[in-house]
Tab-separated table of C-alpha atoms in Angstrom:
chain	number	residue	atom	x	y	z
A	230	MET	CA	0.000	0.000	0.000
A	231	THR	CA	2.958	2.346	0.602
A	232	ASN	CA	3.732	2.235	-3.150
A	233	ALA	CA	0.264	3.430	-4.140
A	234	LEU	CA	0.058	6.760	-5.962
A	235	LEU	CA	-3.297	7.481	-4.352
A	236	ARG	CA	-4.918	6.198	-1.158
A	237	ILE	CA	-8.726	6.308	-0.981
A	238	GLY	CA	-10.328	6.405	2.458
A	239	THR	CA	-13.775	4.893	2.877
A	240	ARG	CA	-16.132	3.227	5.304
A	241	GLY	CA	-16.256	-0.551	5.126
A	242	SER	CA	-19.913	-1.198	4.308
A	243	PRO	CA	-20.697	-2.917	0.992
A	244	LEU	CA	-22.216	0.308	-0.343
A	245	ALA	CA	-19.279	2.475	0.766
A	246	LEU	CA	-16.840	0.030	-0.839
A	247	ALA	CA	-18.853	0.010	-4.069
A	248	GLN	CA	-18.597	3.801	-4.154
A	249	ALA	CA	-14.848	3.702	-3.477
A	250	HIS	CA	-14.363	1.127	-6.241
A	251	GLU	CA	-16.335	3.289	-8.657
A	252	THR	CA	-14.085	6.230	-7.807
A	253	ARG	CA	-10.975	4.084	-8.264
A	254	ASP	CA	-12.191	2.805	-11.635
A	255	ARG	CA	-12.999	6.306	-12.867
A	256	LEU	CA	-9.558	7.558	-11.817
A	257	ALA	CA	-7.868	4.639	-13.569
A	258	LYS	CA	-9.823	5.351	-16.741
A	259	ALA	CA	-9.008	9.057	-16.685
A	260	TRP	CA	-5.280	8.732	-15.895
A	261	PRO	CA	-3.087	5.992	-17.479
A	262	GLU	CA	-0.581	6.115	-14.601
A	263	LEU	CA	-3.364	5.153	-12.214
A	264	ALA	CA	-4.449	2.102	-14.211
A	265	ALA	CA	-1.803	-0.247	-12.760
A	266	PRO	CA	-3.220	-2.735	-10.206
A	267	ASP	CA	-1.272	-1.257	-7.288
A	268	ALA	CA	-1.554	2.415	-8.255
A	269	ILE	CA	-4.601	3.088	-6.086
A	270	ALA	CA	-5.127	1.654	-2.621
A	271	ILE	CA	-8.456	1.530	-0.813
A	272	VAL	CA	-8.106	2.123	2.930
A	273	VAL	CA	-11.069	1.034	5.060
A	274	ILE	CA	-11.687	3.206	8.119
A	275	GLN	CA	-14.301	2.375	10.744
A	276	THR	CA	-16.293	5.392	11.848
A	277	THR	CA	-18.189	6.073	15.055
A	278	GLY	CA	-21.425	5.777	13.076
A	279	ASP	CA	-20.470	2.250	12.024
A	280	ARG	CA	-19.737	1.196	15.595
A	281	ILE	CA	-22.956	2.561	17.091
A	282	GLN	CA	-25.846	0.220	16.328
A	283	ASP	CA	-27.908	0.408	19.514
A	284	ARG	CA	-29.462	3.847	18.982
A	285	THR	CA	-30.436	6.246	16.224
A	286	LEU	CA	-28.027	8.709	14.656
A	287	GLN	CA	-30.067	11.559	16.110
A	288	GLU	CA	-29.442	10.214	19.609
A	289	ALA	CA	-25.771	9.518	18.894
A	290	GLY	CA	-24.912	12.943	17.570
A	291	GLY	CA	-25.665	13.394	13.876
A	292	LYS	CA	-24.062	13.110	10.463
A	293	GLY	CA	-20.424	13.743	11.373
A	294	LEU	CA	-20.398	10.269	12.902
A	295	PHE	CA	-19.833	8.810	9.420
A	296	THR	CA	-17.043	11.170	8.367
A	297	LYS	CA	-14.920	12.277	11.341
A	298	GLU	CA	-12.438	9.385	11.472
A	299	ILE	CA	-12.018	9.458	7.696
A	300	GLU	CA	-11.411	13.195	7.742
A	301	ASP	CA	-8.887	12.736	10.562
A	302	ALA	CA	-6.971	10.313	8.331
A	303	LEU	CA	-7.142	12.809	5.482
A	304	GLN	CA	-5.817	15.657	7.612
A	305	ASP	CA	-2.884	13.679	8.993
A	306	GLY	CA	-1.884	12.294	5.580
A	307	ARG	CA	-2.792	8.615	5.981
A	308	ILE	CA	-5.043	8.896	2.917
A	309	ASP	CA	-5.126	11.267	-0.067
A	310	LEU	CA	-8.865	11.421	-0.709
A	311	ALA	CA	-12.080	10.395	0.994
A	312	VAL	CA	-15.166	9.028	-0.749
A	313	HIS	CA	-18.486	9.814	0.914
A	314	SER	CA	-22.193	9.480	0.344
A	315	MET	CA	-22.865	13.204	0.136
A	316	LYS	CA	-26.005	12.955	2.251
A	317	ASP	CA	-23.756	11.900	5.167
A	318	VAL	CA	-21.406	14.894	4.883
A	319	PRO	CA	-21.905	17.790	7.328
A	320	THR	CA	-22.241	21.245	5.816
A	321	TRP	CA	-19.111	22.481	7.621
A	322	LEU	CA	-15.837	20.761	6.725
A	323	PRO	CA	-12.701	20.649	8.891
A	324	THR	CA	-10.074	23.317	8.277
A	325	GLY	CA	-7.919	22.559	5.258
A	326	LEU	CA	-10.334	20.102	3.629
A	327	GLN	CA	-12.600	20.652	0.649
A	328	LEU	CA	-15.156	18.878	-1.517
A	329	THR	CA	-13.113	18.618	-4.693
A	330	ALA	CA	-15.316	16.518	-6.961
A	331	MET	CA	-18.653	14.768	-7.220
A	332	LEU	CA	-19.409	11.812	-9.460
A	333	PRO	CA	-22.458	11.805	-11.763
A	334	ARG	CA	-25.527	11.568	-9.563
A	335	GLU	CA	-27.570	8.383	-9.372
A	336	ASP	CA	-31.345	8.166	-8.966
A	337	VAL	CA	-32.372	10.535	-6.160
A	338	ARG	CA	-35.594	8.766	-5.167
A	339	ASP	CA	-36.465	6.642	-2.146
A	340	ALA	CA	-37.254	2.946	-2.548
A	341	TRP	CA	-40.103	1.134	-0.804
A	342	PHE	CA	-39.702	-2.434	0.454
A	343	SER	CA	-42.483	-4.646	1.757
A	344	LEU	CA	-43.489	-8.289	1.501
A	345	THR	CA	-47.192	-7.414	1.667
A	346	ALA	CA	-47.764	-3.865	0.396
A	347	LYS	CA	-46.883	-2.570	-3.057
A	348	THR	CA	-46.888	1.034	-1.837
A	349	MET	CA	-47.151	2.960	1.406
A	350	ASP	CA	-50.858	3.500	0.763
A	351	ASP	CA	-51.430	-0.269	0.662
A	352	LEU	CA	-50.329	-0.875	4.258
A	353	PRO	CA	-53.147	-1.534	6.753
A	354	PRO	CA	-53.595	0.848	9.701
A	355	GLY	CA	-51.146	0.157	12.502
A	356	ALA	CA	-48.560	-1.489	10.262
A	357	VAL	CA	-44.913	-0.991	11.262
A	358	VAL	CA	-42.437	0.860	9.063
A	359	GLY	CA	-38.745	0.687	9.974
A	360	THR	CA	-36.358	3.483	9.077
A	361	ALA	CA	-33.232	5.120	10.486
A	362	SER	CA	-34.103	8.389	8.763
A	363	LEU	CA	-36.020	11.095	10.598
A	364	ARG	CA	-36.832	12.660	7.208
A	365	ARG	CA	-38.439	9.446	5.968
A	366	GLN	CA	-40.228	8.909	9.273
A	367	ALA	CA	-41.732	12.402	9.163
A	368	GLN	CA	-42.918	12.126	5.568
A	369	VAL	CA	-44.388	8.655	6.136
A	370	LEU	CA	-46.362	9.939	9.116
A	371	ALA	CA	-47.460	13.056	7.231
A	372	ARG	CA	-49.064	10.836	4.615
A	373	ARG	CA	-50.073	7.938	6.872
A	374	PRO	CA	-50.416	9.089	10.510
A	375	ASP	CA	-52.108	5.752	11.277
A	376	LEU	CA	-48.854	3.837	10.763
A	377	ARG	CA	-46.213	3.123	13.399
A	378	VAL	CA	-42.610	4.043	12.589
A	379	VAL	CA	-39.736	2.409	14.495
A	380	PRO	CA	-35.948	2.889	14.285
A	381	ILE	CA	-34.030	0.342	12.241
A	382	ARG	CA	-30.237	0.531	11.865
A	383	GLY	CA	-27.659	-1.401	9.883
A	384	ASN	CA	-26.506	-1.623	6.287
A	385	VAL	CA	-28.747	-2.436	3.340
A	386	GLN	CA	-28.469	-6.185	3.800
A	387	THR	CA	-29.232	-6.001	7.527
A	388	ARG	CA	-32.326	-3.865	7.039
A	389	LEU	CA	-33.726	-6.116	4.335
A	390	ARG	CA	-33.084	-9.160	6.522
A	391	LYS	CA	-35.080	-7.557	9.340
A	392	LEU	CA	-37.921	-7.011	6.877
A	393	GLU	CA	-37.807	-10.637	5.761
A	394	GLU	CA	-37.810	-11.804	9.393
A	395	GLY	CA	-41.022	-9.876	9.991
A	396	GLN	CA	-39.568	-7.350	12.436
A	397	VAL	CA	-41.199	-4.621	10.337
A	398	ASP	CA	-43.884	-4.580	7.657
A	399	ALA	CA	-41.981	-2.193	5.398
A	400	THR	CA	-38.782	-0.208	5.158
A	401	LEU	CA	-37.237	2.443	2.924
A	402	LEU	CA	-33.793	2.860	1.369
A	403	ALA	CA	-32.268	4.996	-1.355
A	404	VAL	CA	-32.704	3.764	-4.922
A	405	ALA	CA	-29.132	4.914	-5.626
A	406	GLY	CA	-27.637	2.544	-3.090
A	407	MET	CA	-29.592	-0.413	-4.415
A	408	ARG	CA	-28.432	0.313	-7.948
A	409	ARG	CA	-24.813	0.668	-6.905
A	410	LEU	CA	-25.062	-2.693	-5.150
A	411	HIS	CA	-26.771	-4.221	-8.214
A	412	THR	CA	-29.760	-5.197	-6.080
A	413	ALA	CA	-32.416	-2.871	-7.482
A	414	ASP	CA	-34.501	-5.908	-8.424
A	415	ARG	CA	-35.373	-6.242	-4.724
A	416	ILE	CA	-37.191	-2.893	-4.678
A	417	THR	CA	-40.953	-3.261	-4.239
A	418	SER	CA	-41.716	0.176	-5.673
A	419	ILE	CA	-40.097	3.593	-6.117
A	420	ILE	CA	-41.473	6.646	-4.329
A	421	GLU	CA	-41.644	9.766	-6.475
A	422	PRO	CA	-40.330	13.081	-5.067
A	423	GLU	CA	-43.868	14.489	-5.131
A	424	ILE	CA	-44.718	11.984	-2.386
A	425	MET	CA	-41.400	11.858	-0.530
A	426	LEU	CA	-38.850	14.593	-1.125
A	427	PRO	CA	-35.326	13.123	-0.986
A	428	ALA	CA	-32.583	13.906	1.475
A	429	VAL	CA	-30.178	16.690	0.636
A	430	ALA	CA	-27.595	15.296	-1.838
A	431	GLN	CA	-29.196	11.831	-1.953
A	432	GLY	CA	-27.658	9.728	-4.722
A	433	ALA	CA	-24.480	11.821	-4.952
A	434	ILE	CA	-20.940	10.599	-4.241
A	435	GLY	CA	-18.568	13.302	-3.011
A	436	ILE	CA	-14.787	13.224	-2.959
A	437	GLU	CA	-13.017	15.174	-0.240
A	438	SER	CA	-9.328	16.093	-0.253
A	439	ARG	CA	-6.821	18.476	1.284
A	440	ALA	CA	-7.170	21.930	-0.248
A	441	ASP	CA	-3.395	22.295	-0.668
A	442	ASP	CA	-2.832	18.853	-2.242
A	443	THR	CA	-2.395	20.022	-5.823
A	444	ARG	CA	-1.322	16.584	-7.106
A	445	THR	CA	-4.418	14.765	-5.841
A	446	ASN	CA	-6.729	17.619	-6.793
A	447	ARG	CA	-5.416	17.573	-10.359
A	448	TYR	CA	-6.381	13.918	-10.611
A	449	LEU	CA	-9.804	14.544	-9.104
A	450	ALA	CA	-10.649	17.455	-11.415
A	451	ALA	CA	-11.134	14.960	-14.251
A	452	LEU	CA	-13.878	13.187	-12.292
A	453	ASN	CA	-16.041	16.123	-11.317
A	454	CYS	CA	-19.607	16.248	-12.678
A	455	ALA	CA	-20.471	19.942	-12.844
A	456	GLU	CA	-24.229	19.304	-12.944
A	457	THR	CA	-24.144	17.178	-9.798
A	458	PHE	CA	-21.923	19.713	-8.028
A	459	THR	CA	-24.331	22.544	-8.866
A	460	ARG	CA	-27.427	20.653	-7.751
A	461	VAL	CA	-25.861	19.476	-4.502
A	462	THR	CA	-24.529	22.970	-3.788
A	463	ALA	CA	-28.070	24.361	-3.912
A	464	GLU	CA	-29.452	21.610	-1.682
A	465	ARG	CA	-26.646	21.932	0.867
A	466	GLY	CA	-27.272	25.674	0.934
A	467	VAL	CA	-30.721	24.936	2.346
A	468	LEU	CA	-29.210	22.660	4.979
A	469	THR	CA	-26.592	25.224	5.977
A	470	ALA	CA	-29.132	28.018	6.388
A	471	LEU	CA	-31.298	25.780	8.574
A	472	ASP	CA	-28.331	24.515	10.619
A	473	GLY	CA	-29.529	21.071	9.613
A	474	SER	CA	-28.304	17.657	10.676
A	475	CYS	CA	-29.693	14.160	11.174
A	476	ARG	CA	-31.715	15.650	14.037
A	477	THR	CA	-33.700	17.904	11.707
A	478	PRO	CA	-36.087	16.427	9.115
A	479	ILE	CA	-35.078	18.486	6.067
A	480	ALA	CA	-35.492	17.494	2.429
A	481	ALA	CA	-34.415	19.257	-0.743
A	482	LEU	CA	-34.071	18.494	-4.430
A	483	ALA	CA	-32.482	20.647	-7.136
A	484	THR	CA	-32.910	19.867	-10.828
A	485	LEU	CA	-31.302	21.381	-13.906
A	486	ASN	CA	-33.386	22.039	-17.005
A	487	GLY	CA	-31.265	23.683	-19.663
A	488	ASP	CA	-29.953	26.905	-18.199
A	489	ARG	CA	-32.390	26.990	-15.287
A	490	LEU	CA	-31.951	25.512	-11.836
A	491	SER	CA	-35.072	24.568	-9.855
A	492	LEU	CA	-35.049	23.865	-6.130
A	493	GLU	CA	-37.698	22.363	-3.830
A	494	ALA	CA	-37.113	22.420	-0.077
A	495	LEU	CA	-39.065	21.073	2.866
A	496	VAL	CA	-38.753	21.126	6.634
A	497	ILE	CA	-41.102	18.946	8.644
A	498	ARG	CA	-41.803	17.913	12.225
A	499	GLY	CA	-40.592	14.457	13.160
A	500	ASP	CA	-44.162	13.271	13.727
A	501	GLY	CA	-45.332	14.634	10.358
A	502	SER	CA	-47.868	16.980	11.938
A	503	GLN	CA	-46.585	20.248	10.461
A	504	TRP	CA	-44.289	21.317	7.653
A	505	PHE	CA	-43.190	24.240	5.538
A	506	ARG	CA	-42.205	24.046	1.902
A	507	THR	CA	-40.701	26.489	-0.600
A	508	SER	CA	-39.206	26.545	-4.088
A	509	ARG	CA	-36.786	28.584	-6.165
A	510	THR	CA	-35.875	28.868	-9.845
A	511	GLY	CA	-32.803	30.693	-11.076
A	512	ASP	CA	-29.385	30.711	-12.702
A	513	PRO	CA	-27.230	27.625	-11.924
A	514	ALA	CA	-24.365	30.004	-11.137
A	515	ASP	CA	-26.401	31.190	-8.154
A	516	ALA	CA	-26.926	27.690	-6.715
A	517	ALA	CA	-25.458	28.436	-3.293
A	518	GLU	CA	-27.381	31.692	-2.960
A	519	MET	CA	-30.643	30.030	-4.016
A	520	GLY	CA	-30.229	27.331	-1.405
A	521	ASP	CA	-29.323	29.837	1.287
A	522	ASP	CA	-32.306	32.042	0.431
A	523	ALA	CA	-34.728	29.105	0.484
A	524	GLY	CA	-33.327	27.867	3.780
A	525	ARG	CA	-33.540	31.302	5.380
A	526	GLU	CA	-37.156	31.656	4.289
A	527	LEU	CA	-38.032	28.307	5.841
A	528	LYS	CA	-36.157	29.161	9.019
A	529	SER	CA	-38.080	32.424	9.350
A	530	LEU	CA	-41.373	30.519	9.232
A	531	LEU	CA	-40.588	27.950	11.916
A	532	PRO	CA	-42.160	28.203	15.380
A	533	PRO	CA	-39.568	28.290	18.214
A	534	ASP	CA	-40.346	24.706	19.245
A	535	PHE	CA	-40.491	23.259	15.733
A	536	PHE	CA	-37.771	20.681	16.353
A	537	GLY	CA	-38.934	20.137	19.928
A	538	PRO	CA	-41.570	17.768	21.330
A	539	PRO	CA	-43.823	16.202	18.658
A	540	GLY	CA	-47.558	16.597	18.521
A	541	THR	CA	-47.880	20.321	17.986
A	542	PRO	CA	-51.008	20.979	15.909
A	543	GLY	CA	-50.082	21.641	12.309
A	544	PHE	CA	-51.562	22.114	8.911
A	545	ARG	CA	-51.791	19.849	5.878
A	546	PRO	CA	-51.401	21.509	2.480
A	547	PRO	CA	-53.870	20.140	-0.093
A	548	GLU	CA	-51.203	18.273	-2.055
A	549	TRP	CA	-50.349	16.318	1.108
A	550	SER	CA	-53.874	15.531	2.228
């Protein structure tokens, strides 16, 4: 490994490794000197988020749990680049690090899994839905307040096993992850964004590096998908303005149509009882500003206790009724 030209840091889950391998393969294709078998090494780093399985991420401390140890290795030079699921990356990066590239974005939608119900609407009252995502929980309960949502942790394989064992009646995962694992055939149905708005940056792979590492950054420049970077920048702008984390059910989706960037953003109570939604359309060059403006608008509308105890009376816009 010491002879490798580049060292990629990643979590050790099957999905994280698939993303690291995709990054390695793209680098090898772009740069002949990186095509040799030992030119790129993949370094597996266990994160706090991987070790904690007995409670939800909200209880454990939020998104940085999946990136801190990898970023520590990046800062002290044990690795040259880090590959992340962008939806796991906090909006504030450690000093000296930057998001240098993003790969072409996969399907942004959420996938529905159930042995008995084709869609969420087909579940009987009182059925149990398992999810580790507060965003998914909130949107499920907004549409189906008669269902029961319980925490379910673990990688893709673990969650699907719990479904098959009957621990839950349904669960949800990202379509992107299933496709990257070549297991999309196991999806029961796909939930459109009109029904469940995706997580910020869902389906995007981000590559983090040291800002002053000109050699690595030159390699990574060839991998960057400008469209994905623009879309994710707008969505993360919403998250930054709202001071969002795994503890705050926030959803956002930016799309590019020609020379126009459209952004939908949502913030919702964890029990689905109240939410606020906004949208923006503008120049892709203004992606960060659009996201910030949308997030600030939403923040200005929130009651002081919005992320506090559930059950506060809310409203249901017609399209969500």
